PDB file of N, CA and C in Angstrom:
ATOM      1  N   UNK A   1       0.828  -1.179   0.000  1.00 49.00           N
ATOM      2  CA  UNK A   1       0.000   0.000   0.000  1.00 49.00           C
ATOM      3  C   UNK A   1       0.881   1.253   0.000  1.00 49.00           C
ATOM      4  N   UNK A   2       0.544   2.107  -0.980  1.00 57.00           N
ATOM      5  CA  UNK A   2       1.307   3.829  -0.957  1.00 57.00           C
ATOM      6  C   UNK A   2       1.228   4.388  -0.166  1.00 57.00           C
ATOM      7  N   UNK A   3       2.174   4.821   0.883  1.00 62.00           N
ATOM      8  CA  UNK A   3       1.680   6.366   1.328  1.00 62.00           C
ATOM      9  C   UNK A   3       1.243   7.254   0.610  1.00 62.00           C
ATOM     10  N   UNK A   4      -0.036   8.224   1.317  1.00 70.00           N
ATOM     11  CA  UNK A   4      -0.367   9.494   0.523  1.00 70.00           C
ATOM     12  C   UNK A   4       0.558  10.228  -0.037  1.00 70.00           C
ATOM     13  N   UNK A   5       1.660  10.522   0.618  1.00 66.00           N
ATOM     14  CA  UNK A   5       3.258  11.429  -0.160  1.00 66.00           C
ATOM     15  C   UNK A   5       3.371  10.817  -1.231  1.00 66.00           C
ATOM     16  N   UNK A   6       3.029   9.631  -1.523  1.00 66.00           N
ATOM     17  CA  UNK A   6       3.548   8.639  -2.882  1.00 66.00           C
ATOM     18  C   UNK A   6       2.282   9.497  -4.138  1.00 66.00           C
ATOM     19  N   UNK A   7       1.165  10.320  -3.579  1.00 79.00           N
ATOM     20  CA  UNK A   7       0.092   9.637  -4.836  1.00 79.00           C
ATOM     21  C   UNK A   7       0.786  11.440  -5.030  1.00 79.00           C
ATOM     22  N   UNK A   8       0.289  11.639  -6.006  1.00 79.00           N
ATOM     23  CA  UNK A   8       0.130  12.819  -7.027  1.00 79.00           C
ATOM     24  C   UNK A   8      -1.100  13.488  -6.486  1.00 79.00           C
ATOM     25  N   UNK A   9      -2.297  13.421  -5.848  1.00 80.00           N
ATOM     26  CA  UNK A   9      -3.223  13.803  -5.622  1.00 80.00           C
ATOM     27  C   UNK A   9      -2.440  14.754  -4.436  1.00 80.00           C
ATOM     28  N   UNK A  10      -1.941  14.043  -3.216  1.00 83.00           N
ATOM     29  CA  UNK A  10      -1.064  14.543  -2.370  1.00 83.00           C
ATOM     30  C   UNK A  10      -0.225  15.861  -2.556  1.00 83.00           C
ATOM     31  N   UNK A  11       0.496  15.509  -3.666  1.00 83.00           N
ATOM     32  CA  UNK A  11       1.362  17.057  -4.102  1.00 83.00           C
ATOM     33  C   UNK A  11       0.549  18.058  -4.369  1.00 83.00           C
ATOM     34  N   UNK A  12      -0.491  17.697  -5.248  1.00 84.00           N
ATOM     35  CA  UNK A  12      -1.593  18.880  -6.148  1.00 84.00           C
ATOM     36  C   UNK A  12      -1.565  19.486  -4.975  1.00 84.00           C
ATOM     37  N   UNK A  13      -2.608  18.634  -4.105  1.00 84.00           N
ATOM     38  CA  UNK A  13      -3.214  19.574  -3.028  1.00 84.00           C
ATOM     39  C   UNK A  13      -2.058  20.641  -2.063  1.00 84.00           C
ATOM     40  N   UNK A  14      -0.961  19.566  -1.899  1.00 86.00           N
ATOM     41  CA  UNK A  14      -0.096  20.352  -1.034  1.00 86.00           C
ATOM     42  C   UNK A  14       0.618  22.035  -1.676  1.00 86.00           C
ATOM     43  N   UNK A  15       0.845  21.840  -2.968  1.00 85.00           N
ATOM     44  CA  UNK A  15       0.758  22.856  -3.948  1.00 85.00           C
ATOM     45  C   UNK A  15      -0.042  23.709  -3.889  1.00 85.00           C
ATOM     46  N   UNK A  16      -1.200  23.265  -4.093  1.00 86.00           N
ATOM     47  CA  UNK A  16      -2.228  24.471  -4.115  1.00 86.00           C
ATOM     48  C   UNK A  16      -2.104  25.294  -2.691  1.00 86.00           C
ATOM     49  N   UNK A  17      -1.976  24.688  -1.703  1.00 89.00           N
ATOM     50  CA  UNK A  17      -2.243  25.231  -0.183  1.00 89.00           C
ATOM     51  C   UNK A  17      -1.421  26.282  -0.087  1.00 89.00           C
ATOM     52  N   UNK A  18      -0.045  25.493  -0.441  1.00 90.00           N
ATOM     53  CA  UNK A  18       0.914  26.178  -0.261  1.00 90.00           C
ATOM     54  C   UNK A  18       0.726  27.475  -1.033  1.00 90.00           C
ATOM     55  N   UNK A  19       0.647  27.412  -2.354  1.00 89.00           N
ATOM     56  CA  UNK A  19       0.493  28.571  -3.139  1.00 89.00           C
ATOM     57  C   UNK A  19      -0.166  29.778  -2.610  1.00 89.00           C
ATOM     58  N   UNK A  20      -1.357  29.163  -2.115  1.00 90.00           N
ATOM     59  CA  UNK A  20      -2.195  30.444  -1.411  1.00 90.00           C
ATOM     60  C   UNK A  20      -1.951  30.649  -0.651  1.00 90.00           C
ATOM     61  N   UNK A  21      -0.939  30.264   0.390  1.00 91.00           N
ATOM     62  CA  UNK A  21       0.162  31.052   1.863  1.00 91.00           C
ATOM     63  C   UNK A  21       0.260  32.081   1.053  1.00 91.00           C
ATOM     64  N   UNK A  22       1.303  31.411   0.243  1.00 90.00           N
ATOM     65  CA  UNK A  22       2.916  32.352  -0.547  1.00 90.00           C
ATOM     66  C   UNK A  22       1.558  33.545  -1.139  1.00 90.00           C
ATOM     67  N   UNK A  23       0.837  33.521  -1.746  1.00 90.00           N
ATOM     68  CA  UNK A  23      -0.035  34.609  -2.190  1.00 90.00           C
ATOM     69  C   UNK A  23      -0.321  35.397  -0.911  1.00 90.00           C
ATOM     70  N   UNK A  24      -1.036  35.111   0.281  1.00 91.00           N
ATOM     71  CA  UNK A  24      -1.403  35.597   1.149  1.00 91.00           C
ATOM     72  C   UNK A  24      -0.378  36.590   1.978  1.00 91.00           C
ATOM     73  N   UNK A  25       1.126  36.046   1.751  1.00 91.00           N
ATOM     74  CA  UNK A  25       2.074  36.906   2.304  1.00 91.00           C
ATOM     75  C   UNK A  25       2.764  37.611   1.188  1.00 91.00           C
ATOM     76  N   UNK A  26       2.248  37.586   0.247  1.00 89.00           N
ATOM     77  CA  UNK A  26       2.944  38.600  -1.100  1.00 89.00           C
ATOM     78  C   UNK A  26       1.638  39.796  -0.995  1.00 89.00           C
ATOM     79  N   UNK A  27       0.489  39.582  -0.259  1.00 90.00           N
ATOM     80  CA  UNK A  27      -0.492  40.915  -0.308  1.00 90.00           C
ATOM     81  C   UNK A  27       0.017  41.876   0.533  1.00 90.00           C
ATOM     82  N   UNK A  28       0.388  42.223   1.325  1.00 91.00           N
ATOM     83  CA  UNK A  28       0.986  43.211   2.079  1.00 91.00           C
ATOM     84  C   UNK A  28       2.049  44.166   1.095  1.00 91.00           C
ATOM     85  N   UNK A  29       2.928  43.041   0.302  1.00 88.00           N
ATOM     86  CA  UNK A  29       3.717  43.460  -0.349  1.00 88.00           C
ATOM     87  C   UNK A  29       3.013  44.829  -1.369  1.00 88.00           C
ATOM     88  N   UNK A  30       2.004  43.987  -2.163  1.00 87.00           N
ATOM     89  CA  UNK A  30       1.170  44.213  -3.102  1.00 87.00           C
ATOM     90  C   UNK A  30       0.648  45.779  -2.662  1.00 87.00           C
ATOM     91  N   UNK A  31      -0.011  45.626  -1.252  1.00 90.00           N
ATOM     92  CA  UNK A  31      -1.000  47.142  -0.375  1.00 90.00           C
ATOM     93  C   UNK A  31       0.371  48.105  -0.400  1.00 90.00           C
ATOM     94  N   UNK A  32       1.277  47.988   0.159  1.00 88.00           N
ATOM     95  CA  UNK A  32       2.306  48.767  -0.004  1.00 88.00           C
ATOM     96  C   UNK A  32       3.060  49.299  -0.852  1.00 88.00           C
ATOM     97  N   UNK A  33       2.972  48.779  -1.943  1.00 85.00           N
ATOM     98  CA  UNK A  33       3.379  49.716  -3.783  1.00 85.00           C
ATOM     99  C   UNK A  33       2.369  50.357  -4.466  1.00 85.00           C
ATOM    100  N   UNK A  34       1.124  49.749  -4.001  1.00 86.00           N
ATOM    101  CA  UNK A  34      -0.505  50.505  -4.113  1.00 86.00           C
ATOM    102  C   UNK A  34      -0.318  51.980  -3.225  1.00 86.00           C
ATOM    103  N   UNK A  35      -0.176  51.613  -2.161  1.00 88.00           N
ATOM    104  CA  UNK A  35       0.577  53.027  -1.788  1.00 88.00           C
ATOM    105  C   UNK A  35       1.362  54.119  -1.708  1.00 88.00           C
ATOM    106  N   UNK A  36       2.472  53.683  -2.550  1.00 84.00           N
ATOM    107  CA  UNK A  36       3.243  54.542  -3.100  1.00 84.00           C
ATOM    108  C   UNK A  36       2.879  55.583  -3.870  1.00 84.00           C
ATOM    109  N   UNK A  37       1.646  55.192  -4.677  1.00 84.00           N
ATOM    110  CA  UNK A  37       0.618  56.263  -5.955  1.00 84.00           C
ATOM    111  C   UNK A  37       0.478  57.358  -4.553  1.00 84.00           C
ATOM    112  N   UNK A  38      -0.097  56.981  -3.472  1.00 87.00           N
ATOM    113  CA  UNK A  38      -0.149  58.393  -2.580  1.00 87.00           C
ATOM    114  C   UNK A  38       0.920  59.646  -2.176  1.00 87.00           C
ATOM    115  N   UNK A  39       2.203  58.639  -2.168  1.00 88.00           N
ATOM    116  CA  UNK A  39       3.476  59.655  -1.708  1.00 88.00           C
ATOM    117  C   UNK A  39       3.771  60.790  -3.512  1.00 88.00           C
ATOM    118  N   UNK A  40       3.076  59.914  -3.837  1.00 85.00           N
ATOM    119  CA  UNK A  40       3.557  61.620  -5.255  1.00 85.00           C
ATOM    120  C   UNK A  40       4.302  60.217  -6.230  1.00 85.00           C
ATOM    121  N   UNK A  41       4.003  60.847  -7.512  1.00 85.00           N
ATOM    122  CA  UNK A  41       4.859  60.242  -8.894  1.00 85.00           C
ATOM    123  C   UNK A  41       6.015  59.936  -8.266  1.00 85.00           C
ATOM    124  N   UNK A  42       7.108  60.746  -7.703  1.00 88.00           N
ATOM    125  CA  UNK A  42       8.382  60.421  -8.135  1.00 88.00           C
ATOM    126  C   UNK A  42       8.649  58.986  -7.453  1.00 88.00           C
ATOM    127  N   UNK A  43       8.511  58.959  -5.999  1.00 87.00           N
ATOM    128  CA  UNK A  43       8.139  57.946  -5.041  1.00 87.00           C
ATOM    129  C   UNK A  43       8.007  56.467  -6.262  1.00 87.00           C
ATOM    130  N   UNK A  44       6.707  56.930  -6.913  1.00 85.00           N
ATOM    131  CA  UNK A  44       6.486  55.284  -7.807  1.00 85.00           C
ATOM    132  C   UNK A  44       6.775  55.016  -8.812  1.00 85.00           C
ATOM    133  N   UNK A  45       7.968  56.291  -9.617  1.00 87.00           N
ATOM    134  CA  UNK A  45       8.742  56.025 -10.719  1.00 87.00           C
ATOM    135  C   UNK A  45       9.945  55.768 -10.232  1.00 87.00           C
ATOM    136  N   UNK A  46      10.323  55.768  -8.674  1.00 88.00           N
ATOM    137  CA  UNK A  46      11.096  55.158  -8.460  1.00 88.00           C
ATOM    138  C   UNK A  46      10.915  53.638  -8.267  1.00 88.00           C
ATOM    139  N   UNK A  47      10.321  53.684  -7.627  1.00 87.00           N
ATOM    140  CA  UNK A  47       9.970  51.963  -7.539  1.00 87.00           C
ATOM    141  C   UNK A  47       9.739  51.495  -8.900  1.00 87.00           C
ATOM    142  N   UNK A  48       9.098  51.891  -9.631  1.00 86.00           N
ATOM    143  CA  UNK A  48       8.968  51.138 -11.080  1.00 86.00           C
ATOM    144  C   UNK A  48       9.968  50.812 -11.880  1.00 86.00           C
ATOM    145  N   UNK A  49      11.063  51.890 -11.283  1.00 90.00           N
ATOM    146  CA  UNK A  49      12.652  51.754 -12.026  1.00 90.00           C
ATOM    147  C   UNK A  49      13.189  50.493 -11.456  1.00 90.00           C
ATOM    148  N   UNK A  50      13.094  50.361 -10.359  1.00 88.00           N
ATOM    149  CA  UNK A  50      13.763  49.007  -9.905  1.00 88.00           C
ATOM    150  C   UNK A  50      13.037  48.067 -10.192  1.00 88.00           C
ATOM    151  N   UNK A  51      11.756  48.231 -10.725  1.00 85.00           N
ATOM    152  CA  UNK A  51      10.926  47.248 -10.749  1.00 85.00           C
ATOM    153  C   UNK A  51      11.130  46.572 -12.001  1.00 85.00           C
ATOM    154  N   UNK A  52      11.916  47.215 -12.771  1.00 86.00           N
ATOM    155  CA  UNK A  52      12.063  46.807 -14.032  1.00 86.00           C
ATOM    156  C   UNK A  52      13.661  45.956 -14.558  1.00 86.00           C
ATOM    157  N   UNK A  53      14.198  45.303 -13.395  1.00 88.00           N
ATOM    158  CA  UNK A  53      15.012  44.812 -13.543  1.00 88.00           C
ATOM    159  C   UNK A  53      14.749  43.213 -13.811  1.00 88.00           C
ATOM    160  N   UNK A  54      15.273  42.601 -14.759  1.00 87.00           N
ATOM    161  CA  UNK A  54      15.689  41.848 -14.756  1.00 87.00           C
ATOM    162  C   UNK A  54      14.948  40.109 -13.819  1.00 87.00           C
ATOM    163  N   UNK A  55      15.902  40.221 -12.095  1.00 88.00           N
ATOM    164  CA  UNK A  55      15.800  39.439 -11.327  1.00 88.00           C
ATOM    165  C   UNK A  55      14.069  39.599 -11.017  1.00 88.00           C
ATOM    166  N   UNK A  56      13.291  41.018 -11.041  1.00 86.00           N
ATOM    167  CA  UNK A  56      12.382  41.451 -10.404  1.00 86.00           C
ATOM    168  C   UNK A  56      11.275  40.662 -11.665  1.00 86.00           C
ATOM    169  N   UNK A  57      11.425  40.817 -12.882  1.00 85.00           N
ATOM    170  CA  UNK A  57      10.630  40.179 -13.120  1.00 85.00           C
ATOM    171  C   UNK A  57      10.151  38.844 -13.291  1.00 85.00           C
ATOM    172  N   UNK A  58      11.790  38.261 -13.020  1.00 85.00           N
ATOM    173  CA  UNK A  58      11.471  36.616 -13.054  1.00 85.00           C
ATOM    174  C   UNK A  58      10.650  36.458 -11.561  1.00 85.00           C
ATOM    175  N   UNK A  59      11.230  37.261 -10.970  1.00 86.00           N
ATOM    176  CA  UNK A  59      10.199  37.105  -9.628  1.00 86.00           C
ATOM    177  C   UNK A  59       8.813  37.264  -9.394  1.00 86.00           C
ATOM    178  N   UNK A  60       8.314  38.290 -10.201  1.00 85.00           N
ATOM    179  CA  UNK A  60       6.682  38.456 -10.913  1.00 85.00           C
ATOM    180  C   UNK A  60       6.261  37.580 -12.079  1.00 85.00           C
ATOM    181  N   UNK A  61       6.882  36.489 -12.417  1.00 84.00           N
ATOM    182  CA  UNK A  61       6.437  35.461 -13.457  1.00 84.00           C
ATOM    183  C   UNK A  61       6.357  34.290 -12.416  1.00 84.00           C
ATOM    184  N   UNK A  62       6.957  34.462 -11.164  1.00 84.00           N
ATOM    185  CA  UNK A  62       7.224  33.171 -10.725  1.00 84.00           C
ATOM    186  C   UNK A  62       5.652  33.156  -9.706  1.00 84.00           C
ATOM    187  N   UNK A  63       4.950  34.713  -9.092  1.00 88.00           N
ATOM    188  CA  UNK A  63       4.542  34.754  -8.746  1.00 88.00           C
ATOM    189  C   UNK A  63       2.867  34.703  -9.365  1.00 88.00           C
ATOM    190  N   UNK A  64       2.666  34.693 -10.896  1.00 87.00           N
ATOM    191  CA  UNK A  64       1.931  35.061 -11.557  1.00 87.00           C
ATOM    192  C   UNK A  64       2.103  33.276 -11.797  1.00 87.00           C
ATOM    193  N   UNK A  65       2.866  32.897 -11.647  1.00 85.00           N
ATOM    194  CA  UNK A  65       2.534  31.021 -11.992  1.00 85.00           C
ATOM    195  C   UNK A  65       1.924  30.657 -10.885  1.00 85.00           C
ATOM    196  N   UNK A  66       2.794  31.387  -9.301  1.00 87.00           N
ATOM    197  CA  UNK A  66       1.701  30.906  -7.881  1.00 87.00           C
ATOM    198  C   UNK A  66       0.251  30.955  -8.166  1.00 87.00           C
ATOM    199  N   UNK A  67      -0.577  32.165  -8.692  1.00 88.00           N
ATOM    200  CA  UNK A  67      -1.789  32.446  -9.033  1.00 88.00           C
ATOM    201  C   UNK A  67      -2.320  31.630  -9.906  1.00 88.00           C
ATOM    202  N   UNK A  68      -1.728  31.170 -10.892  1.00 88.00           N
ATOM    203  CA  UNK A  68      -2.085  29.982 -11.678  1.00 88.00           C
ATOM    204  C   UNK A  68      -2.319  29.140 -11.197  1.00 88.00           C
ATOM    205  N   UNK A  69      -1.311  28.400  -9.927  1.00 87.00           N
ATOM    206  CA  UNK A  69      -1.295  27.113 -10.340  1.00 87.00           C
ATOM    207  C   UNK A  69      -2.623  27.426  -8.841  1.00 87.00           C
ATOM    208  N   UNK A  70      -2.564  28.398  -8.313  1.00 89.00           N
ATOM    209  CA  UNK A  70      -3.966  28.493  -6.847  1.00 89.00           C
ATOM    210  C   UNK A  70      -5.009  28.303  -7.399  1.00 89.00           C
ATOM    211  N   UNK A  71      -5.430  28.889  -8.794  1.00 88.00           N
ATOM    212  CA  UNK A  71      -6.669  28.865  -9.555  1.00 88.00           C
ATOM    213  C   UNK A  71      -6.840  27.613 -10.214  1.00 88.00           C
ATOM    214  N   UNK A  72      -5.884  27.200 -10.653  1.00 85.00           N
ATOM    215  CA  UNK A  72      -6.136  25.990 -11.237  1.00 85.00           C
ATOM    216  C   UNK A  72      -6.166  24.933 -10.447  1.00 85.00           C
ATOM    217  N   UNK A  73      -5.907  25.118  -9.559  1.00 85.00           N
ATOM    218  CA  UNK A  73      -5.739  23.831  -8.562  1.00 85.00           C
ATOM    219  C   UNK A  73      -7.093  24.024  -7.875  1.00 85.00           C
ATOM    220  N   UNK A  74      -7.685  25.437  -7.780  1.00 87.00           N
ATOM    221  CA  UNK A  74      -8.887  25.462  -7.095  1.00 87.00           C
ATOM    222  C   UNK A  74     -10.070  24.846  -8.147  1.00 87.00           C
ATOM    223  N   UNK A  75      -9.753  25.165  -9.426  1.00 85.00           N
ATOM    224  CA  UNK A  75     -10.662  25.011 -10.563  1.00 85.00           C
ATOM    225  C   UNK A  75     -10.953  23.183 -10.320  1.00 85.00           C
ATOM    226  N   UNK A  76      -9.031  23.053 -10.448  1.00 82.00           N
ATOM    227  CA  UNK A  76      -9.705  21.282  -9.953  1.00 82.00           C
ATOM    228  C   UNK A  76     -10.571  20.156  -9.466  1.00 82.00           C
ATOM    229  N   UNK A  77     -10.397  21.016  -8.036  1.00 83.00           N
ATOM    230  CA  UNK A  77     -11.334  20.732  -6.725  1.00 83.00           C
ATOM    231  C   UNK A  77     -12.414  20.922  -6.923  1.00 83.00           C
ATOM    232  N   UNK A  78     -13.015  22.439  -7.798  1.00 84.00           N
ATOM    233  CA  UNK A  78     -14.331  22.523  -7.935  1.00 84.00           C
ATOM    234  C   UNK A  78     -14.760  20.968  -8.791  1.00 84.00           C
ATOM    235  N   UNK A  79     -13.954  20.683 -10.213  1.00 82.00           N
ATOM    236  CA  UNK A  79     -14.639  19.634 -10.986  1.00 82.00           C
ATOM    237  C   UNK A  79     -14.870  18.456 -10.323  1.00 82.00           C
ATOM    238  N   UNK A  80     -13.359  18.159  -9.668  1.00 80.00           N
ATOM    239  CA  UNK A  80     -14.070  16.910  -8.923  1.00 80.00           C
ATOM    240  C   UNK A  80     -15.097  16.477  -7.769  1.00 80.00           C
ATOM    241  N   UNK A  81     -15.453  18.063  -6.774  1.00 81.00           N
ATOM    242  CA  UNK A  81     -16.506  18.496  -6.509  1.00 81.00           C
ATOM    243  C   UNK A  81     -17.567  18.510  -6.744  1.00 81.00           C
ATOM    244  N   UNK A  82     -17.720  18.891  -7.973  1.00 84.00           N
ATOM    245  CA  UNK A  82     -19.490  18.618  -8.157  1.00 84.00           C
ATOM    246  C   UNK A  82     -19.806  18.044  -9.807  1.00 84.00           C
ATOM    247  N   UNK A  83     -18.349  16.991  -9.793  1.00 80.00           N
ATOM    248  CA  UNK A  83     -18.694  16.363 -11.251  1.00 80.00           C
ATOM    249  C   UNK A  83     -18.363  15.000 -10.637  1.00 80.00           C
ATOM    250  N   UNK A  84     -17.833  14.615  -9.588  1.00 72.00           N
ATOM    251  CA  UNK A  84     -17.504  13.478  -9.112  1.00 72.00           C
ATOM    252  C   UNK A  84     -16.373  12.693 -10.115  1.00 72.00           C
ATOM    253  N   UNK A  85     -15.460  13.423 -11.085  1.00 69.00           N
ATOM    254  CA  UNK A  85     -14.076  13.103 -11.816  1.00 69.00           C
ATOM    255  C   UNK A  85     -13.016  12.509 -11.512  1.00 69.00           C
ATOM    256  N   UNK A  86     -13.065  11.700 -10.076  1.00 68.00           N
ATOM    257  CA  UNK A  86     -12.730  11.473  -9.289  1.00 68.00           C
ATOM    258  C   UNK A  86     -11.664  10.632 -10.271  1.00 68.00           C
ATOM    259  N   UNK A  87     -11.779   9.998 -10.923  1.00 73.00           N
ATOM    260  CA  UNK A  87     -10.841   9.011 -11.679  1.00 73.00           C
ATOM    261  C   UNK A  87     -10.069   9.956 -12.556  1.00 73.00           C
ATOM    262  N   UNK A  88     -10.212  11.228 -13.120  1.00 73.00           N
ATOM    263  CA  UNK A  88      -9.804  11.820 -13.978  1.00 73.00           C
ATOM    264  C   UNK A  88      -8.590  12.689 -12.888  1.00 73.00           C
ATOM    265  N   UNK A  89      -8.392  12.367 -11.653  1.00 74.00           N
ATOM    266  CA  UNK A  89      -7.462  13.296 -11.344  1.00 74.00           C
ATOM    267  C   UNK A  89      -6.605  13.885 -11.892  1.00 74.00           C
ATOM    268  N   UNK A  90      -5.296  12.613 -12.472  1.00 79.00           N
ATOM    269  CA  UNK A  90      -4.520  12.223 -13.154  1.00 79.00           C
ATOM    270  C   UNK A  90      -4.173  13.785 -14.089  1.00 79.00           C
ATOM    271  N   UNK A  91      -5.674  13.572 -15.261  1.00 81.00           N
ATOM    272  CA  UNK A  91      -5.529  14.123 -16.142  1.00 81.00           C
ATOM    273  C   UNK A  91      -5.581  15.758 -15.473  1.00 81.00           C
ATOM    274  N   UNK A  92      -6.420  15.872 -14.849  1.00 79.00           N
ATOM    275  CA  UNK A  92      -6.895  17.499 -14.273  1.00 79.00           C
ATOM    276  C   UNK A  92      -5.807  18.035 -13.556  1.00 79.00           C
ATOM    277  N   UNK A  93      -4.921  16.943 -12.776  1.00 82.00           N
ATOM    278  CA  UNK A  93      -3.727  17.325 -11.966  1.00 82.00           C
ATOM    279  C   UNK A  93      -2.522  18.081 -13.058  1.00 82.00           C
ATOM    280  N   UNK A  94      -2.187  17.440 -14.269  1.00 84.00           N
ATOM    281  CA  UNK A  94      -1.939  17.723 -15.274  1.00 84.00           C
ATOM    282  C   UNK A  94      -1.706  18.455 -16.271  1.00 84.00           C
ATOM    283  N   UNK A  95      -3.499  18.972 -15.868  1.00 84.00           N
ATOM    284  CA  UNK A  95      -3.672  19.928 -17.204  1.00 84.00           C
ATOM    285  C   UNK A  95      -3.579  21.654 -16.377  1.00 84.00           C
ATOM    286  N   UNK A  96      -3.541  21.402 -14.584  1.00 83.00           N
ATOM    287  CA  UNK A  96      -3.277  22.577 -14.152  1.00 83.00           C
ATOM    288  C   UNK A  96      -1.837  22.778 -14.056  1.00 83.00           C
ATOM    289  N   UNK A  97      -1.434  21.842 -14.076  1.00 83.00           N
ATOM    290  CA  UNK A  97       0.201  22.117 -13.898  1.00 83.00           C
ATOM    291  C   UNK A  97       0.634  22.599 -15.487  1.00 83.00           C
ATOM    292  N   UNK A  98       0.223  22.508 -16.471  1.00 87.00           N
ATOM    293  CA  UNK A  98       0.930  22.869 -17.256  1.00 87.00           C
ATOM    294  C   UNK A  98       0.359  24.119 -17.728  1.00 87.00           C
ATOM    295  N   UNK A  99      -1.233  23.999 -17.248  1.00 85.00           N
ATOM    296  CA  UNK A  99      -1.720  25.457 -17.386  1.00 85.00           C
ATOM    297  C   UNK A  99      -1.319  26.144 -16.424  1.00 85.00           C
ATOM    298  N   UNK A 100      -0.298  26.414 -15.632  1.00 84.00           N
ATOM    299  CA  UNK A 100       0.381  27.246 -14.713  1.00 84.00           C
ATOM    300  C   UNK A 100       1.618  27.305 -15.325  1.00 84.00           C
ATOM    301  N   UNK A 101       2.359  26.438 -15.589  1.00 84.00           N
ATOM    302  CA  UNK A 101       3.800  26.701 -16.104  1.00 84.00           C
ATOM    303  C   UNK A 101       3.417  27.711 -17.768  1.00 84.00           C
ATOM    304  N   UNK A 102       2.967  27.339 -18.392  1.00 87.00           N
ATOM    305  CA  UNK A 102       2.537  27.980 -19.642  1.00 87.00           C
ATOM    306  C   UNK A 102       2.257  29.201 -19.470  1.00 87.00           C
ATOM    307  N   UNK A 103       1.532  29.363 -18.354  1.00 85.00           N
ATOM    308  CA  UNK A 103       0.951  31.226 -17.770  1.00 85.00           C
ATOM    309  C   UNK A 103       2.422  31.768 -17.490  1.00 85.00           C
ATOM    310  N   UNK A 104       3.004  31.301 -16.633  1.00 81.00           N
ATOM    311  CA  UNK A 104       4.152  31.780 -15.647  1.00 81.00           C
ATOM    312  C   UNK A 104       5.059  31.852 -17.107  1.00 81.00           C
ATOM    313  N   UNK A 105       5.770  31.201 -17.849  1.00 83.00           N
ATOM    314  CA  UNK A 105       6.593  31.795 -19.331  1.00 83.00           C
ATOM    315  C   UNK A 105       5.756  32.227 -20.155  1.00 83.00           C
ATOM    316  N   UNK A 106       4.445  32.506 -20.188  1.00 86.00           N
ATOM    317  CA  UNK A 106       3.738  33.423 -21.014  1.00 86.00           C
ATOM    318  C   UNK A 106       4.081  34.704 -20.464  1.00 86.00           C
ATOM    319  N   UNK A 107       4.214  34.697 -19.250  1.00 82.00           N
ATOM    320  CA  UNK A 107       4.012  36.302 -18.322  1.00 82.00           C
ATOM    321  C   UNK A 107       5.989  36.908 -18.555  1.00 82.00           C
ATOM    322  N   UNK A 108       6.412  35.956 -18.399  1.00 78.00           N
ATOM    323  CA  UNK A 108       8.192  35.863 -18.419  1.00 78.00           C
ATOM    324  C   UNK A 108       8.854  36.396 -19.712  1.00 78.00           C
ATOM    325  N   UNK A 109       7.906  35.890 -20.547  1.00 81.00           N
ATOM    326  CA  UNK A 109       8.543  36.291 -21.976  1.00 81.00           C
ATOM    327  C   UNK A 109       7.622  37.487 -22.441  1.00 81.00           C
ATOM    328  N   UNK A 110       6.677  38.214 -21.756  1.00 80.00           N
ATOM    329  CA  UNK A 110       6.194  39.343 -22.438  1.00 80.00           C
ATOM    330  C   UNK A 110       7.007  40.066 -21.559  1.00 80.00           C
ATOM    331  N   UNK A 111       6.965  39.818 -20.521  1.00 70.00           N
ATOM    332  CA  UNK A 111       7.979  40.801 -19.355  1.00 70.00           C
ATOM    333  C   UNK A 111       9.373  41.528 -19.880  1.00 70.00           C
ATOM    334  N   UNK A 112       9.831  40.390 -20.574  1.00 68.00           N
ATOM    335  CA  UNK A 112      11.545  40.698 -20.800  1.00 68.00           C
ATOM    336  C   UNK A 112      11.290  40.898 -22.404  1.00 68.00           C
TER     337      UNK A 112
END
């Protein structure tokens, strides 16, 4: 018999959870550059200058895949929720993971 760590169902979920921490502690981040528009232009053309480096945006592709893979992993749960797909994990586990990686270098390569 598998341990749960063994099945793939296991990771999805642990993924998704996780994802929506890492989202939940990137909002503060988020309220606080929203705020910057208050201290005056220069304030958020400064920040936008750094914002436009390089490291910063692989870091906003990486975070724009977190959102992916939270939605898609939530999208999951809904199908097997109230479609009972229960056998189709496999495939749905799958098709969010790559519909997250695909978002996250969609977002990476318009960025740069």
């Amino acid at each position: 018999m598998k341990k749960n760590r063994d099945k793939k169902e296991y990771w999805a979920s642990f993924i998704q959870r996780w994802s929506g921490v890492a989202l939940a502690l990137f909002l503060p981040f988020h309220f606080m550059v929203l705020s910057l528009i208050l201290q005056g232009p220069e304030v958020l053309d400064g920040f936008l200058y750094w914002a436009d480096a390089p490291l910063i945006k692989f870091a906003e592709a990486g975070l724009v895949g977190l959102l992916a893979i939270h939605l898609l992993g939530g999208v999951r749960l809904l199908i097997i929720e109230f479609f009972a797909w229960k056998e189709w994990q496999g495939y749905l586990i799958s098709a969010a993971a790559t519909g997250a990686a695909a978002t996250g270098c969609l977002f990476l390569l318009r960025a740069l």
